[in-house]
Coordinates of C-alpha atoms and ligand atoms in Angstrom, one line a residue:
M1200 CA -3.4 24.0 -72.4
N1201 CA -5.8 26.5 -73.9
A1202 CA -6.2 30.1 -72.9
A1203 CA -9.5 29.4 -71.0
S1204 CA -8.0 26.7 -68.8
V1205 CA -5.1 29.0 -67.7
S1206 CA -7.5 31.0 -65.5
T1207 CA -9.4 28.0 -64.1
P1208 CA -8.7 27.6 -60.4
P1209 CA -7.9 24.2 -58.9
Q1210 CA -11.1 22.4 -58.1
E1211 CA -10.2 19.4 -56.0
I1212 CA -7.4 18.3 -53.7
L1213 CA -6.7 14.6 -53.5
L1214 CA -5.1 13.5 -50.3
A1215 CA -2.7 10.6 -50.5
E1216 CA -3.2 7.7 -48.0
P1217 CA -1.0 6.9 -46.2
R1218 CA 1.1 10.0 -45.9
G1219 CA 3.2 11.8 -43.2
F1220 CA 4.6 10.4 -40.0
C1221 CA 5.7 6.8 -39.8
A1222 CA 6.1 4.8 -36.6
G1223 CA 9.9 5.5 -36.4
V1224 CA 9.4 9.3 -36.6
D1225 CA 6.6 9.2 -34.0
R1226 CA 8.8 7.3 -31.7
A1227 CA 11.9 9.5 -32.2
I1228 CA 10.0 12.8 -31.6
E1229 CA 8.3 11.2 -28.5
I1230 CA 11.8 10.3 -27.1
V1231 CA 12.9 13.9 -27.3
E1232 CA 9.6 15.3 -25.9
R1233 CA 9.8 12.8 -23.0
A1234 CA 13.5 13.5 -22.2
L1235 CA 12.7 17.2 -22.1
Q1236 CA 9.8 16.5 -19.7
K1237 CA 11.7 14.1 -17.5
F1238 CA 15.1 15.7 -17.3
G1239 CA 14.4 19.3 -18.3
A1240 CA 16.1 21.5 -21.0
P1241 CA 18.6 21.4 -22.5
I1242 CA 18.5 18.0 -24.1
Y1243 CA 21.2 17.4 -26.8
V1244 CA 20.2 15.7 -30.1
R1245 CA 22.9 14.4 -32.5
H1246 CA 21.7 15.5 -36.0
E1247 CA 18.2 16.6 -36.8
I1248 CA 16.0 14.1 -34.9
V1249 CA 14.1 13.6 -38.2
H1250 CA 14.7 15.6 -41.4
N1251 CA 12.0 18.2 -40.9
T1252 CA 12.4 22.0 -40.3
Y1253 CA 9.1 22.4 -38.4
V1254 CA 9.7 19.5 -36.1
V1255 CA 13.3 20.6 -35.4
N1256 CA 12.2 24.2 -34.7
D1257 CA 9.4 23.1 -32.4
L1258 CA 11.8 21.0 -30.4
K1259 CA 14.4 23.8 -30.3
A1260 CA 11.7 26.0 -28.8
K1261 CA 11.1 23.4 -26.1
G1262 CA 14.8 23.2 -25.2
A1263 CA 16.4 20.7 -27.5
I1264 CA 19.9 21.6 -28.9
F1265 CA 20.8 20.0 -32.2
I1266 CA 24.5 19.3 -32.7
E1267 CA 26.6 17.3 -35.3
A1268 CA 29.8 16.9 -33.3
L1269 CA 30.0 15.3 -29.9
D1270 CA 32.5 18.0 -28.9
D1271 CA 29.6 20.4 -28.7
V1272 CA 27.9 18.3 -25.9
P1273 CA 28.9 19.3 -22.4
A1274 CA 29.9 16.7 -19.8
G1275 CA 27.0 15.1 -17.9
A1276 CA 24.5 16.0 -20.6
T1277 CA 21.6 13.9 -21.9
L1278 CA 22.2 13.0 -25.6
I1279 CA 19.7 11.5 -28.1
F1280 CA 20.8 9.8 -31.4
S1281 CA 18.5 10.7 -34.3
A1282 CA 16.1 8.3 -36.0
H1283 CA 18.7 7.8 -38.8
G1284 CA 21.1 5.9 -36.6
V1285 CA 24.8 6.3 -35.8
S1286 CA 28.1 4.5 -36.5
R1287 CA 29.8 2.3 -33.9
A1288 CA 32.5 5.0 -33.5
V1289 CA 29.9 7.6 -32.6
Q1290 CA 28.2 5.2 -30.1
A1291 CA 31.6 4.4 -28.5
E1292 CA 32.7 8.0 -28.3
A1293 CA 29.4 9.1 -26.7
A1294 CA 29.6 6.2 -24.2
A1295 CA 33.2 7.0 -23.4
R1296 CA 32.3 10.6 -22.6
G1297 CA 29.7 9.4 -20.1
F1298 CA 26.6 11.1 -21.5
Q1299 CA 23.2 9.8 -20.6
I1300 CA 22.2 8.4 -24.0
F1301 CA 18.8 7.6 -25.5
D1302 CA 18.8 6.0 -28.9
A1303 CA 16.0 7.2 -31.2
T1304 CA 17.4 5.1 -34.1
C1305 CA 14.4 3.7 -35.9
P1306 CA 14.1 0.0 -35.1
L1307 CA 14.0 -0.7 -38.8
V1308 CA 17.4 0.9 -39.2
T1309 CA 18.7 -1.0 -36.2
K1310 CA 17.5 -4.2 -37.9
V1311 CA 19.8 -3.5 -40.8
H1312 CA 22.7 -2.7 -38.4
V1313 CA 22.1 -6.1 -36.6
E1314 CA 22.0 -8.0 -39.9
V1315 CA 25.3 -6.3 -41.0
A1316 CA 27.0 -7.3 -37.7
K1317 CA 25.7 -10.9 -37.9
L1318 CA 26.7 -11.5 -41.5
H1319 CA 30.1 -9.8 -40.9
K1320 CA 30.8 -12.4 -38.2
E1321 CA 30.1 -15.1 -40.8
G1322 CA 32.7 -13.5 -43.0
Y1323 CA 30.5 -11.5 -45.4
E1324 CA 31.5 -8.4 -47.3
F1325 CA 28.7 -5.9 -48.2
I1326 CA 27.4 -3.8 -51.0
M1327 CA 25.2 -1.1 -49.6
I1328 CA 22.7 0.7 -51.9
G1329 CA 22.2 4.2 -50.7
H1330 CA 22.9 7.9 -51.0
K1331 CA 26.4 9.1 -50.1
G1332 CA 26.6 11.4 -47.2
H1333 CA 23.2 10.6 -45.8
P1334 CA 23.4 10.0 -42.0
E1335 CA 21.7 6.6 -42.3
V1336 CA 24.3 5.4 -44.8
E1337 CA 27.1 6.7 -42.5
G1338 CA 25.5 4.9 -39.6
T1339 CA 25.0 1.6 -41.4
M1340 CA 28.4 1.7 -43.1
G1341 CA 29.9 2.7 -39.8
Q1342 CA 28.8 -0.6 -38.2
L1343 CA 32.0 -2.0 -39.6
D1344 CA 35.6 -0.7 -39.9
S1345 CA 35.8 -1.9 -43.5
G1346 CA 34.2 -4.2 -46.0
I1347 CA 31.0 -2.2 -46.9
H1348 CA 31.0 -0.7 -50.4
L1349 CA 28.5 1.9 -51.3
V1350 CA 26.7 2.0 -54.7
E1351 CA 24.4 4.9 -55.5
D1352 CA 23.3 3.8 -59.0
V1353 CA 23.6 1.0 -61.6
A1354 CA 26.9 2.6 -63.0
D1355 CA 28.5 2.2 -59.5
V1356 CA 27.8 -1.5 -59.6
A1357 CA 30.3 -2.0 -62.4
R1358 CA 33.0 -0.1 -60.5
V1359 CA 32.7 -1.7 -57.1
Q1360 CA 35.7 -3.9 -56.1
P1361 CA 35.0 -6.3 -53.3
A1362 CA 38.0 -8.2 -51.9
Q1363 CA 36.2 -11.5 -52.5
T1364 CA 32.9 -12.5 -54.1
A1365 CA 32.1 -15.8 -52.3
L1366 CA 30.5 -14.2 -49.3
L1367 CA 28.8 -11.0 -50.5
A1368 CA 25.6 -9.5 -49.1
V1369 CA 23.4 -6.6 -50.2
V1370 CA 22.0 -4.1 -47.7
T1371 CA 20.1 -0.8 -48.4
Q1372 CA 19.2 2.5 -47.0
T1373 CA 15.5 2.3 -45.7
T1374 CA 14.3 5.4 -47.6
L1375 CA 15.2 4.8 -51.2
S1376 CA 13.2 4.7 -54.4
V1377 CA 11.8 1.2 -54.4
D1378 CA 12.1 1.0 -58.2
D1379 CA 15.6 2.4 -58.4
A1380 CA 16.8 0.1 -55.6
A1381 CA 15.3 -2.9 -57.5
D1382 CA 17.2 -1.9 -60.7
I1383 CA 20.5 -1.6 -58.7
A1384 CA 19.9 -4.9 -56.9
A1385 CA 19.3 -6.5 -60.3
A1386 CA 22.6 -5.1 -61.6
I1387 CA 24.4 -6.5 -58.5
K1388 CA 22.8 -9.9 -59.1
A1389 CA 23.9 -9.8 -62.7
R1390 CA 27.5 -9.1 -61.8
F1391 CA 27.6 -11.1 -58.5
P1392 CA 25.1 -13.9 -58.9
N1393 CA 26.0 -15.3 -55.4
A1394 CA 25.4 -12.0 -53.6
R1395 CA 22.9 -12.5 -50.8
Q1396 CA 19.9 -10.1 -51.1
P1397 CA 18.1 -8.9 -48.0
K1398 CA 15.7 -11.5 -46.7
Q1399 CA 13.0 -8.9 -46.6
Q1400 CA 13.6 -5.6 -48.3
D1401 CA 15.5 -3.2 -46.2
I1402 CA 13.4 -0.4 -47.6
C1403 CA 10.8 0.2 -44.9
Y1404 CA 7.1 -0.2 -45.0
A1405 CA 6.5 3.6 -44.7
T1406 CA 8.7 4.4 -47.7
Q1407 CA 7.1 1.6 -49.7
N1408 CA 3.5 2.6 -48.8
R1409 CA 4.0 6.3 -49.5
Q1410 CA 5.5 5.5 -52.9
D1411 CA 2.7 3.1 -53.7
A1412 CA 0.1 5.8 -52.9
V1413 CA 1.9 8.3 -55.2
K1414 CA 1.8 5.7 -58.0
V1415 CA -1.9 5.3 -57.7
M1416 CA -2.5 9.1 -57.4
S1417 CA -0.2 10.4 -60.1
P1418 CA -2.3 9.6 -63.1
Q1419 CA -5.3 11.1 -61.5
V1420 CA -3.9 14.6 -60.8
D1421 CA -2.5 17.6 -62.7
V1422 CA 0.1 18.5 -60.2
L1423 CA 1.4 16.8 -57.0
I1424 CA 2.6 18.6 -53.9
V1425 CA 4.8 16.8 -51.5
V1426 CA 5.2 18.3 -48.0
G1427 CA 8.8 17.6 -46.8
S1428 CA 12.1 19.2 -46.1
P1429 CA 14.9 19.3 -48.7
T1430 CA 17.1 17.0 -46.5
S1431 CA 14.5 14.3 -46.3
S1432 CA 15.4 11.4 -48.6
N1433 CA 12.0 9.7 -48.5
S1434 CA 10.2 13.0 -49.2
N1435 CA 12.4 13.8 -52.2
R1436 CA 11.7 10.3 -53.6
L1437 CA 7.9 11.0 -53.6
A1438 CA 8.3 14.1 -55.8
E1439 CA 10.8 12.4 -58.0
L1440 CA 8.5 9.4 -58.5
A1441 CA 5.6 11.6 -59.6
R1442 CA 7.9 13.3 -62.1
K1443 CA 9.1 10.0 -63.5
L1444 CA 5.4 9.1 -64.0
G1445 CA 4.9 12.3 -66.0
T1446 CA 3.2 14.3 -63.3
E1447 CA 4.5 17.8 -62.4
S1448 CA 5.5 17.8 -58.8
Y1449 CA 6.8 20.2 -56.2
M1450 CA 8.2 19.6 -52.7
V1451 CA 7.5 22.3 -50.1
D1452 CA 8.8 22.7 -46.5
S1453 CA 5.8 24.8 -45.6
A1454 CA 2.6 26.4 -47.1
D1455 CA 4.6 29.7 -47.6
E1456 CA 6.5 28.0 -50.4
L1457 CA 3.5 27.3 -52.5
Q1458 CA 3.3 29.3 -55.7
A1459 CA 0.0 30.4 -57.3
P1460 CA 1.1 29.5 -60.9
W1461 CA 1.5 25.8 -60.0
F1462 CA -2.2 25.6 -59.6
E1463 CA -3.4 27.7 -62.6
G1464 CA -5.5 25.7 -65.0
R1465 CA -5.1 22.6 -62.8
Q1466 CA -8.3 20.8 -61.9
R1467 CA -6.9 18.2 -59.6
V1468 CA -4.1 18.8 -57.1
G1469 CA -2.6 15.7 -55.4
L1470 CA -1.1 16.2 -51.9
T1471 CA 1.1 13.9 -49.9
A1472 CA 3.7 14.2 -47.1
G1473 CA 7.0 12.5 -46.4
A1474 CA 7.5 10.3 -43.3
S1475 CA 9.0 13.2 -41.3
A1476 CA 6.4 15.8 -42.3
P1477 CA 3.7 16.6 -39.6
E1478 CA 0.0 16.7 -40.5
I1479 CA -0.2 20.4 -39.3
L1480 CA 1.8 21.4 -42.4
V1481 CA -0.5 19.4 -44.6
R1482 CA -3.5 21.2 -43.1
Q1483 CA -1.8 24.6 -43.8
V1484 CA -1.0 23.6 -47.4
I1485 CA -4.7 22.6 -47.8
D1486 CA -5.9 26.0 -46.5
R1487 CA -3.5 27.8 -48.8
I1488 CA -4.6 25.8 -51.9
K1489 CA -8.2 26.4 -51.0
A1490 CA -7.5 30.2 -50.7
L1491 CA -6.2 29.9 -54.3
G1492 CA -9.5 28.4 -55.4
A1493 CA -9.8 24.7 -54.6
V1494 CA -13.3 23.9 -53.4
S1495 CA -13.1 20.3 -52.0
V1496 CA -10.7 17.8 -50.5
R1497 CA -11.0 14.0 -51.2
K1498 CA -9.1 11.4 -49.3
M1499 CA -7.8 8.6 -51.5
D1500 CA -8.3 5.0 -50.4
G1501 CA -5.1 3.4 -49.1
I1502 CA -3.8 0.9 -46.7
E1503 CA -4.0 1.7 -43.0
E1504 CA -0.7 1.6 -41.1
T1505 CA -0.8 0.1 -37.6
V1506 CA 3.0 -0.2 -37.0
K1507 CA 4.0 1.1 -33.6
F1508 CA 7.4 0.9 -31.9
P1509 CA 8.0 0.8 -28.1
L1510 CA 9.9 3.6 -26.4
P1511 CA 13.4 2.8 -24.9
K1512 CA 13.5 2.2 -21.2
G1513 CA 14.0 5.1 -18.8
L1514 CA 11.6 7.7 -20.4
K1515 CA 8.5 7.1 -18.4
L1516 CA 7.9 10.1 -16.1
H1517 CA 7.7 8.0 -12.9
E1518 CA 10.2 5.3 -13.8
Ligands
0CG433 O1 14.1 10.1 -45.4 P1 15.2 10.3 -44.6 O2 16.0 9.1 -44.3 O3 16.1 11.4 -45.1 O4 14.7 10.7 -43.1 P2 13.5 11.6 -42.6 O5 13.9 12.1 -41.3 O6 13.0 12.5 -43.6 O7 12.3 10.5 -42.4 C1 12.2 9.4 -41.7 C2 13.3 9.1 -40.8 C3 14.2 8.9 -40.0
SF4_434 FE1 11.8 4.0 -39.7 FE2 11.0 3.9 -42.3 FE3 10.2 5.9 -40.7 FE4 12.8 5.8 -41.4 S1 11.0 6.1 -42.7 S2 12.0 6.2 -39.4 S3 13.1 3.5 -41.5 S4 9.7 3.7 -40.5

């Protein structure tokens, strides 16, 4: 970078397509909103409904109470499970306590739960590719009492010790790096050639599409901004992917976190958002980058998402 370019303001913002809310997040937020309208505050939500600070604060202001332990939910309350899903133990405990329950688990996460239960009945043991401690991993692994082994990377594959290898199936978290998951799946196949891979990738369409858009955009920009909260797996993967492709990248929870030096001498700024990050934050980020000197915004071409999931029963206002 020469001295002249250091003072050049960013000229153009390139907007990734698709970006932001997926169908599972839309549905999960709608479930909380409707429960608040229909039953009134407070509505209890187990874990952040989706991993986004703005969304959680907005729902808190409307009367949602976010908890981790069911002990913190009073008798007779309405309880919503987050989009990431819950274990069988949490489901059973919530039912035993008699809460009115609405399940905002994304149908694409539920699909993995159903597959695990079905193959378990057939005698399968599982290797799950995912991030330890992530609520979706806890929920999916918690579909069974035992027999699911977590691998986080290729090195873990060498260490995993299934009780048998004749009936072994691979499942994954929905929001992983597509490329890392493929490498880990290949290592599993090399060590356990019989292991059954998911029929269709467990990684969801939204994760795949947002990563594909970053792959197209990265070589065309000098820096990539990802709107997303630190707890959001799929958002983190977008910034990480850009960096792997050699593009400087920063993830921000809101426009306030943007730093002027990131844009100095950068002609093109890429902008995307994780599946849990609302468009209002993207607009605020655009305004801030414009205030720092960007003059235009250009939307990239990308595939249009039309996926929509139905709401659970019992949430229509006049039902
Ligand atoms: O990406 P993860 O799984 O951490 O979840 P987030 O809430 O950010 O987004 C989609 C969902 C559920
Ligand atoms: Fe569902 Fe994928 Fe969205 Fe998660 S990121 S809520 S799995 S569509």
